[in-house]
Short mmCIF file of C-alpha atoms in Angstrom, two decimals:
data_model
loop_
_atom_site.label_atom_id
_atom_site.label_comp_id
_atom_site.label_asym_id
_atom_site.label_seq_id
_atom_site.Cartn_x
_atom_site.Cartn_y
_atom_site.Cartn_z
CA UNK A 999 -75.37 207.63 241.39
CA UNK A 1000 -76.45 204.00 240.49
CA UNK A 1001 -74.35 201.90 237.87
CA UNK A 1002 -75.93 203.21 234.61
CA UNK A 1003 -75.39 207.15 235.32
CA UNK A 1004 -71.95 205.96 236.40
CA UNK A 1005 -71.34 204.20 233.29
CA UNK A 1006 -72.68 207.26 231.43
CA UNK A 1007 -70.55 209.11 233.22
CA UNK A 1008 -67.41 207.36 231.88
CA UNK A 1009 -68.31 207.43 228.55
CA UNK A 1010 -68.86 210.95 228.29
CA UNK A 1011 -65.69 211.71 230.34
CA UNK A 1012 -63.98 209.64 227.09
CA UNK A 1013 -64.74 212.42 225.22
CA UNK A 1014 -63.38 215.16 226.91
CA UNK A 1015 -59.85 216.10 226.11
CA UNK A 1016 -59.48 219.67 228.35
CA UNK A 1017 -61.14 221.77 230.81
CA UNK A 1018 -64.18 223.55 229.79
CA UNK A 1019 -62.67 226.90 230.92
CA UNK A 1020 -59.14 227.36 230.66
CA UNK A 1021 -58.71 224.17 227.92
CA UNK A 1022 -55.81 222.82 230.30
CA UNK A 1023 -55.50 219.16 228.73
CA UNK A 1024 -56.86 216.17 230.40
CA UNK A 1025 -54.04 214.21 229.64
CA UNK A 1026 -51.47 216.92 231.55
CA UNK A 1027 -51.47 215.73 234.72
CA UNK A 1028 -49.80 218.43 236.05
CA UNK A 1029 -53.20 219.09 237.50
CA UNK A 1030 -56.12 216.77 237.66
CA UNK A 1031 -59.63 217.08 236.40
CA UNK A 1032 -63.01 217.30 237.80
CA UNK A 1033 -66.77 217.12 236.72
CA UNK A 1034 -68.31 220.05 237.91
CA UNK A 1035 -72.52 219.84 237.78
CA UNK A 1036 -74.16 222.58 236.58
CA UNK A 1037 -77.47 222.11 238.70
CA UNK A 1038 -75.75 220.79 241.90
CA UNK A 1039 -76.86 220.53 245.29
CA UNK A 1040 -80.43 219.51 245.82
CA UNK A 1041 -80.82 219.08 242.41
CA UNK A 1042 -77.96 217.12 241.78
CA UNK A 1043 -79.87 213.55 242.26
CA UNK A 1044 -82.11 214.88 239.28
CA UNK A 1045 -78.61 215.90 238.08
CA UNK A 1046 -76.71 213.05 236.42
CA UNK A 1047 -76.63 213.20 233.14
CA UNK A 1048 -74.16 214.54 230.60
CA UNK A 1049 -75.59 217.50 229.48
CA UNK A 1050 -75.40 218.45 233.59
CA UNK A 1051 -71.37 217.72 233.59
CA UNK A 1052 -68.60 220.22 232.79
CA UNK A 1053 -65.26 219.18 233.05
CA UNK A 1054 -62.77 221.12 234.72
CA UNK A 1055 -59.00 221.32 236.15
CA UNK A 1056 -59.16 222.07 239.63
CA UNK A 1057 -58.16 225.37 239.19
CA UNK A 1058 -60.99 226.22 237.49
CA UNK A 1059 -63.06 224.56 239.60
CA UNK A 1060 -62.04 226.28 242.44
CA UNK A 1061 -62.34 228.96 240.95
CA UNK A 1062 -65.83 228.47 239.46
CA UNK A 1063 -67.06 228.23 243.48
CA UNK A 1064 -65.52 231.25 244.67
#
């Protein structure tokens, strides 16, 4: 991920207050938060870019890969 995506990255993780799934809020860090990619693996270095991100607790993002 070079500096722009990264940058995009943070920007768009600005505006998002909960998990995508379960709405667990970001700002309960009772657990923590991940970006999951929608198209991942091989695709993921065509992958980087916010409409490929979904934010998650790691629950649910557990969850999500079983």
């Amino acid at each position: 991920m070079n500096k722009e995506e990264q940058s995009s990255l943070a920007e768009w993780l600005k505006t998002q207050p909960r998990c995508a799934i379960c709405w667990w809020p970001k700002d309960d860090n009772r657990r923590a938060h991940e970006v999951h990619h929608i198209c991942g693996g091989y695709s993921r270095s065509k992958g980087n870019d916010p409409r490929n991100y979904l934010l998650t607790c790691e629950r649910c993002h557990g969850v999500y890969h079983s």
